[in-house]
mmCIF file of C-alpha atoms in Angstrom:
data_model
loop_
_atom_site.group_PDB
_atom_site.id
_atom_site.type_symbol
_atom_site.label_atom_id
_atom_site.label_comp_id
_atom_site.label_asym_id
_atom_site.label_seq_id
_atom_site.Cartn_x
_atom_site.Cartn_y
_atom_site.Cartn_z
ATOM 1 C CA UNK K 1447 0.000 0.000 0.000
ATOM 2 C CA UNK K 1448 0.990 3.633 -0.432
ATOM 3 C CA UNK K 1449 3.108 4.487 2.421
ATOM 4 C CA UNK K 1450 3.832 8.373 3.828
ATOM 5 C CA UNK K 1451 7.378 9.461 5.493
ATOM 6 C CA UNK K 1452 7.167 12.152 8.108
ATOM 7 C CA UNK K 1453 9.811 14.086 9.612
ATOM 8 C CA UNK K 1454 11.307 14.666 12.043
ATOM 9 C CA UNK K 1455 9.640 11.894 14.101
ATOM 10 C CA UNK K 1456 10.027 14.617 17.193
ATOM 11 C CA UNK K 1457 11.031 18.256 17.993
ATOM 12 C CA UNK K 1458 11.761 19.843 21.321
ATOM 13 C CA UNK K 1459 11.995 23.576 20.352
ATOM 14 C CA UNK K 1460 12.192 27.101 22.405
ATOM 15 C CA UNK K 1461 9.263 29.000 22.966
ATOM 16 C CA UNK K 1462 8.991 31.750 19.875
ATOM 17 C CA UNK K 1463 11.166 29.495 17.290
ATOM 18 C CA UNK K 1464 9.711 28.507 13.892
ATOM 19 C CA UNK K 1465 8.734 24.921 13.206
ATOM 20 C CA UNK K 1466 8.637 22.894 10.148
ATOM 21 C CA UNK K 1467 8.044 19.327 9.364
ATOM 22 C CA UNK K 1468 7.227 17.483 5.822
ATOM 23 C CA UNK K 1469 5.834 14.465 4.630
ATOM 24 C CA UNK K 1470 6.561 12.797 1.103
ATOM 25 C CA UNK K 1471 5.151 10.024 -0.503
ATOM 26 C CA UNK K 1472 6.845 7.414 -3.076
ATOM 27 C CA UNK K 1473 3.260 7.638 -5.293
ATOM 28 C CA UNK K 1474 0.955 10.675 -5.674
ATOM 29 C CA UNK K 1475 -1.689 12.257 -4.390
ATOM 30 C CA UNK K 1476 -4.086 14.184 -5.175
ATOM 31 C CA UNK K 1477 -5.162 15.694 -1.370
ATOM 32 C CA UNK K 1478 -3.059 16.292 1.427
ATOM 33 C CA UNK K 1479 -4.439 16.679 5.193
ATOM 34 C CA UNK K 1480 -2.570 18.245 8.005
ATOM 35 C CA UNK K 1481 -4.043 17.228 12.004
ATOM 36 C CA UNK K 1482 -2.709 17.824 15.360
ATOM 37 C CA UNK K 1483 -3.289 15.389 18.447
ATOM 38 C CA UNK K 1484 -3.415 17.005 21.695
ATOM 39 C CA UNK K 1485 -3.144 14.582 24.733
ATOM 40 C CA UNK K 1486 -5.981 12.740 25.732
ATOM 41 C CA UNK K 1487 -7.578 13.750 22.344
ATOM 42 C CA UNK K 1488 -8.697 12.841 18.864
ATOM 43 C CA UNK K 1489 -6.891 14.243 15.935
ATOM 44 C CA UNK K 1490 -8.079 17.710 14.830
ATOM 45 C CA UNK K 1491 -7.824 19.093 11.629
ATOM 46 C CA UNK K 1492 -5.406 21.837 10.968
ATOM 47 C CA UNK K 1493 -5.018 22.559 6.805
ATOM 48 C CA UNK K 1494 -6.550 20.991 3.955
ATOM 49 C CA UNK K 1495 -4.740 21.236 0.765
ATOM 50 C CA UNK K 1496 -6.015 20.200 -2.719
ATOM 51 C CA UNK K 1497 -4.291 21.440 -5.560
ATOM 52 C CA UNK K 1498 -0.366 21.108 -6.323
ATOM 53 C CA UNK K 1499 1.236 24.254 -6.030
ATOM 54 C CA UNK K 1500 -1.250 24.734 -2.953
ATOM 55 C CA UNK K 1501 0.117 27.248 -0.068
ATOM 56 C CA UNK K 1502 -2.542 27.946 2.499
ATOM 57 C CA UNK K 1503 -2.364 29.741 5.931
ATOM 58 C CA UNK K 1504 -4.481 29.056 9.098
ATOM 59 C CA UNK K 1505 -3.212 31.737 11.693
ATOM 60 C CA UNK K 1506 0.183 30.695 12.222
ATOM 61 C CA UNK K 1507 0.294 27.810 9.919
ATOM 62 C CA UNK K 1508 1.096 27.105 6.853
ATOM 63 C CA UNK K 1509 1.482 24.325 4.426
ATOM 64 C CA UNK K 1510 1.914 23.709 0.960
ATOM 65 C CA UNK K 1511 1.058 20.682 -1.564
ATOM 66 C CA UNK K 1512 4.380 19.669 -3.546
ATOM 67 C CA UNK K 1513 4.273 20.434 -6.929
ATOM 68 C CA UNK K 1514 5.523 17.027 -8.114
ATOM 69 C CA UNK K 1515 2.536 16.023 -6.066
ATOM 70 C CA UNK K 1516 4.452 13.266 -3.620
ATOM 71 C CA UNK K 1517 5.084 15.517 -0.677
ATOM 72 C CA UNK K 1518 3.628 18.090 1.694
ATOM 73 C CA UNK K 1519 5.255 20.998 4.183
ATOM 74 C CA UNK K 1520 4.109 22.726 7.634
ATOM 75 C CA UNK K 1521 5.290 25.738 9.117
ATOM 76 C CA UNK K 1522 4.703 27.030 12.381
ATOM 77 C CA UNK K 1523 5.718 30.493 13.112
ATOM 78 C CA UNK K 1524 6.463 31.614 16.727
ATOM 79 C CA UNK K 1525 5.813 28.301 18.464
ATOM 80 C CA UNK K 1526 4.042 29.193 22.173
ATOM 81 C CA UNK K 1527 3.543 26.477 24.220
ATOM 82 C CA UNK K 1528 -0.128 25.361 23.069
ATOM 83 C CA UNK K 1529 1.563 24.016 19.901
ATOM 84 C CA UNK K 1530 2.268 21.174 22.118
ATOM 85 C CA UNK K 1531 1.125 17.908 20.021
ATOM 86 C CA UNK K 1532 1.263 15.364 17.525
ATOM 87 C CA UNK K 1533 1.391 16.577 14.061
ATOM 88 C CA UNK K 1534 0.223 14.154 11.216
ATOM 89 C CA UNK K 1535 0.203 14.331 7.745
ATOM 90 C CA UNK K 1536 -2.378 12.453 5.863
ATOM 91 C CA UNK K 1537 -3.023 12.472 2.281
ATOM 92 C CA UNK K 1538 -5.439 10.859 -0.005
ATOM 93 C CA UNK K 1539 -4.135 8.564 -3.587
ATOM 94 C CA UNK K 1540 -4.560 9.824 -7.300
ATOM 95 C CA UNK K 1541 -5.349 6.256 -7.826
ATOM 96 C CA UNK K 1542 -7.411 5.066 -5.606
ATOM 97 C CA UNK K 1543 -10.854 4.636 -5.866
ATOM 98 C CA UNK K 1544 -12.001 5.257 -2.312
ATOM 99 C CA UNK K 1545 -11.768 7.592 0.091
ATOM 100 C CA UNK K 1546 -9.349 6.202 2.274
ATOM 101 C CA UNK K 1547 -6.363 8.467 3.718
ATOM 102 C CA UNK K 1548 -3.344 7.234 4.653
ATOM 103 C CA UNK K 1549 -1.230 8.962 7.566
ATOM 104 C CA UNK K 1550 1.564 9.347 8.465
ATOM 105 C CA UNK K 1551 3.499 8.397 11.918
ATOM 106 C CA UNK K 1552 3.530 11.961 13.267
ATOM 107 C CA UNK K 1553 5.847 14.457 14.298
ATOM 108 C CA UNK K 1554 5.965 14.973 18.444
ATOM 109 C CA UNK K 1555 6.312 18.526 19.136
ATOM 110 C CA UNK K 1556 7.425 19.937 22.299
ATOM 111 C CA UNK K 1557 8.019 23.709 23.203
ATOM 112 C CA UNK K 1558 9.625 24.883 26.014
ATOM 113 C CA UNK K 1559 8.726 28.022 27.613
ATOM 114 C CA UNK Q 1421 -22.250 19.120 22.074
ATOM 115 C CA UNK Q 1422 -19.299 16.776 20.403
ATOM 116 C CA UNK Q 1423 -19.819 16.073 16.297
ATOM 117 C CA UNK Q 1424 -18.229 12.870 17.652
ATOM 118 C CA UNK Q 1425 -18.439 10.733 20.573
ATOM 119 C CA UNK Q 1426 -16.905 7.494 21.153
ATOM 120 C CA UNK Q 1427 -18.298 5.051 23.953
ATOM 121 C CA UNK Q 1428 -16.648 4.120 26.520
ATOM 122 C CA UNK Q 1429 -13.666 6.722 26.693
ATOM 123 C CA UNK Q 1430 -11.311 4.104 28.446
ATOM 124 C CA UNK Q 1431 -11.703 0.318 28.974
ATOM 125 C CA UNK Q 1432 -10.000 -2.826 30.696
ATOM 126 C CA UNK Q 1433 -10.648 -5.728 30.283
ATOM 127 C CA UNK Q 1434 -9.697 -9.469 29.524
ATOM 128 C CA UNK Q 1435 -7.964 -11.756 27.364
ATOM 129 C CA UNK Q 1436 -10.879 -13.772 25.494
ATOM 130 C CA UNK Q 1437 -13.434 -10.916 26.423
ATOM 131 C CA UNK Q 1438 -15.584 -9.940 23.372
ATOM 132 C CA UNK Q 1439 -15.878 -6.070 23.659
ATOM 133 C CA UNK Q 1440 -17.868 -2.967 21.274
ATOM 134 C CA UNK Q 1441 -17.289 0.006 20.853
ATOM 135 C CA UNK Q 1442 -19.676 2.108 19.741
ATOM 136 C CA UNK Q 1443 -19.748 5.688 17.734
ATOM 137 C CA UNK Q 1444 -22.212 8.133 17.366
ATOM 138 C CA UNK Q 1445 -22.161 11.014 15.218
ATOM 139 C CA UNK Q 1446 -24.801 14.511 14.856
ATOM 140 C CA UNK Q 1447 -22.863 15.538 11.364
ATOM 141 C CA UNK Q 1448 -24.926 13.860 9.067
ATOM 142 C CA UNK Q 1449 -21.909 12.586 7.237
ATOM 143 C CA UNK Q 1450 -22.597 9.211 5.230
ATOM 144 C CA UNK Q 1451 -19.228 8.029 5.371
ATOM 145 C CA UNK Q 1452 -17.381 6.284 9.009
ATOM 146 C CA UNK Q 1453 -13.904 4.797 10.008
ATOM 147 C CA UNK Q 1454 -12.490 2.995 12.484
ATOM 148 C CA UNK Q 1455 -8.834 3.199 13.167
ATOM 149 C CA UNK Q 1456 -6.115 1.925 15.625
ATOM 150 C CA UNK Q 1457 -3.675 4.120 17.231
ATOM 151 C CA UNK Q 1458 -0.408 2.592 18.822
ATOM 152 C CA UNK Q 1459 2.997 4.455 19.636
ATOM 153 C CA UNK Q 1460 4.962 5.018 16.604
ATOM 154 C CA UNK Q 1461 3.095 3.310 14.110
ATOM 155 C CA UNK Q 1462 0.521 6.308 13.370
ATOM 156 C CA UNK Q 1463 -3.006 5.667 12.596
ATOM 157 C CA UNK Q 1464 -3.873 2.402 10.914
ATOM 158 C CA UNK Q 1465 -7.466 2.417 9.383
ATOM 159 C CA UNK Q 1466 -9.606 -1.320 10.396
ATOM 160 C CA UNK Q 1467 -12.869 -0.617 8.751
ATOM 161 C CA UNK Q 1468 -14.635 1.792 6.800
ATOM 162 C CA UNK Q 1469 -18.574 2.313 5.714
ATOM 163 C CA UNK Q 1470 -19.630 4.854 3.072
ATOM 164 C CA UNK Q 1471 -23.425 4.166 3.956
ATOM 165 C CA UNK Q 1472 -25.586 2.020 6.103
ATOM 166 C CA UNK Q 1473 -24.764 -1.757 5.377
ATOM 167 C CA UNK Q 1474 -22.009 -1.084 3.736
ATOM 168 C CA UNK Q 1475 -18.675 -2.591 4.846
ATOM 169 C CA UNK Q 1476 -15.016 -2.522 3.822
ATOM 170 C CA UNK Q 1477 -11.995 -3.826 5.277
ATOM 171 C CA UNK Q 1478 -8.782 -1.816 5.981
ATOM 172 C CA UNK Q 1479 -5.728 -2.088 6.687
ATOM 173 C CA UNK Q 1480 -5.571 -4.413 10.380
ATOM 174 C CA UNK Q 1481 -9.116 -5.696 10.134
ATOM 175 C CA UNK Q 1482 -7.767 -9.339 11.543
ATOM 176 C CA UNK Q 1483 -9.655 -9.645 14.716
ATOM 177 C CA UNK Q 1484 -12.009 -6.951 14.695
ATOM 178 C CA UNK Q 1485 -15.773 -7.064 13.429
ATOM 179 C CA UNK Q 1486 -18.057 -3.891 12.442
ATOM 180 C CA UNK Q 1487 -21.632 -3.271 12.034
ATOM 181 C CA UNK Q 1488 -23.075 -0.175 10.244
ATOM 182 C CA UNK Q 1489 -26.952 -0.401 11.650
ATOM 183 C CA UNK Q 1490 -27.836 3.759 11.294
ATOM 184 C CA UNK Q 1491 -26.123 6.634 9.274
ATOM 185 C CA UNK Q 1492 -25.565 8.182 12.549
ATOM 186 C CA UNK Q 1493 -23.776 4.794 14.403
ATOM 187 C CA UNK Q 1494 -20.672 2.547 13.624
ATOM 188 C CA UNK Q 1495 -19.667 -0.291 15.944
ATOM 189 C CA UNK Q 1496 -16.390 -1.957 16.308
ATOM 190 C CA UNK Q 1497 -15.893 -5.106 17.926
ATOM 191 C CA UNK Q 1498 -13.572 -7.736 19.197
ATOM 192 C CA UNK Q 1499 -14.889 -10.888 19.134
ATOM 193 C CA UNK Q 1500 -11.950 -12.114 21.558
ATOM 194 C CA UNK Q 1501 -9.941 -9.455 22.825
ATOM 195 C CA UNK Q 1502 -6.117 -10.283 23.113
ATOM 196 C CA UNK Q 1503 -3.112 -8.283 24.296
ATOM 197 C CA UNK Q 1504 -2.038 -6.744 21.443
ATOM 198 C CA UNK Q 1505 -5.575 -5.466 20.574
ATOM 199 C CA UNK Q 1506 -4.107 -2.628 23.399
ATOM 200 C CA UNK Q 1507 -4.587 0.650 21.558
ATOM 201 C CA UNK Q 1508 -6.242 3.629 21.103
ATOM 202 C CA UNK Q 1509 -9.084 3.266 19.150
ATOM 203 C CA UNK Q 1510 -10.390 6.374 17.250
ATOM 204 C CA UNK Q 1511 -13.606 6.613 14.982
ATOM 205 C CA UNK Q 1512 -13.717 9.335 12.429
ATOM 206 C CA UNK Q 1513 -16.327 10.497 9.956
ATOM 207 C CA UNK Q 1514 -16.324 12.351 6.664
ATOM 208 C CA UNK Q 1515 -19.468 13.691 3.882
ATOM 209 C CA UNK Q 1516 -18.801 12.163 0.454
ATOM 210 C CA UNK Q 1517 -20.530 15.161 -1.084
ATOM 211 C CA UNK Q 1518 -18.238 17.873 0.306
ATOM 212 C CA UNK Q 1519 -14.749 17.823 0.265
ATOM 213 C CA UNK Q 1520 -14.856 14.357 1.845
ATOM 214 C CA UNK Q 1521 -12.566 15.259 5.061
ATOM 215 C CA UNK Q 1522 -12.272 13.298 7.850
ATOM 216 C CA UNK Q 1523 -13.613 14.293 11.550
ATOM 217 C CA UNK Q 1524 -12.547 12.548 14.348
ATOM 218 C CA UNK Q 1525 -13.767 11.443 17.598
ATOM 219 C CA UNK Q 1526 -11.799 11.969 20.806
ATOM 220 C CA UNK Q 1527 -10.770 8.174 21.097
ATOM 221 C CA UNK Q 1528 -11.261 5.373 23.179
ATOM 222 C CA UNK Q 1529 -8.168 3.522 25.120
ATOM 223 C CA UNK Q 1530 -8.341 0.071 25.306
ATOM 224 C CA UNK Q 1531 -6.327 -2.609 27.380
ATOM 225 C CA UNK Q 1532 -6.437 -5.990 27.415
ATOM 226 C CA UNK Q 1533 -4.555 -7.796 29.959
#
């Protein structure tokens, strides 16, 4: 099955320091989902992204969709604390015919304040 | 009130046990999930339904049994729970007729001793 590489598995960062992870993909896709995990929680979702080329902001987020279509970026500007989380990528196949996603293993951030 | 709840939030239980869990969800959304969670490995999708009575397996779907009754309700069970059915268990939904996005519940943590 398709399979999704996400790094760095973890981060331990200073309070006010920009973040970024990425995700690729040895086949292509045509969607790419972005969730955090808070303790205790479900995943919530963060950035959808849907065409390559794609760069879209949510506060201080942002992500892009690769153009070559196999790989996916998050920023985080000026980390705070609450950033504390799991971070998965998840994106969805060109090929396949149902709506399955498949995620990555997530990216463990911890800020220090 | 939650899009999605999960019953119960935590359980223990037994080797051999056979134990559901149940999900309920107000979104209207014709499509659920059921996926594992376990340190590491990410999230691993079991089962999926895009509408009631319909059925598809995932990824780990040894060991585990669904049923799809109402739009609203998606049941996972384990017929005879072992030890390394421990997990996280999180349900998600998404609407086929949108941008198909996935919506989690916040999770249920499962142990088997």
């Amino acid at each position: 099955g398709q399979q999704l590489n996400q790094s760095p598995q973890s981060m331990f960062i200073q309070e006010g320091e920009d973040v970024s992870m990425n995700c690729t993909s040895s086949s292509i896709f045509n969607t790419w989902l972005w969730y955090k995990q808070e303790p205790g929680e479900g995943p919530v979702l963060l950035i959808a992204l849907y065409k390559a080329g794609e760069l879209t902001s949510n506060g201080r987020l942002t992500a892009q969709f690769g153009i070559t279509r196999k790989d996916s970026f998050l920023n985080i500007s000026a980390s705070i604390p609450s950033d504390v989380g799991i971070y998965f990528c998840a994106g969805r196949g060109m090929n396949s015919g149902y709506s399955t996603l498949t995620f990555g293993k997530g990216t463990m951030l911890l800020v220090s304040p | 009130d939650a899009d999605v709840t999960q019953t119960p939030r935590n359980r223990i239980t037994k080797t051999g046990k056979r134990i559901m869990l149940e999900c309920s969800q107000t979104k209207g959304h014709d499509r659920m999930y059921w996926y594992r969670q376990d340190p590491g490995l990410g999230l691993r999708l079991i089962y999926y339904s895009f509408d009631v009575k319909d059925i598809n397996k995932g990824e780990i779907s040894d060991g585990y049994s669904v049923s799809r009754q109402a739009q609203a309700k998606f049941s996972l069970s384990l017929e005879s729970a072992i030890p390394n059915q421990t997990a996280l268990y999180f349900c998600a939904t998404s609407d086929a007729t949108g941008a198909d996005t996935q919506y989690f519940g916040p999770g249920t943590r499962l142990t088997v001793l």
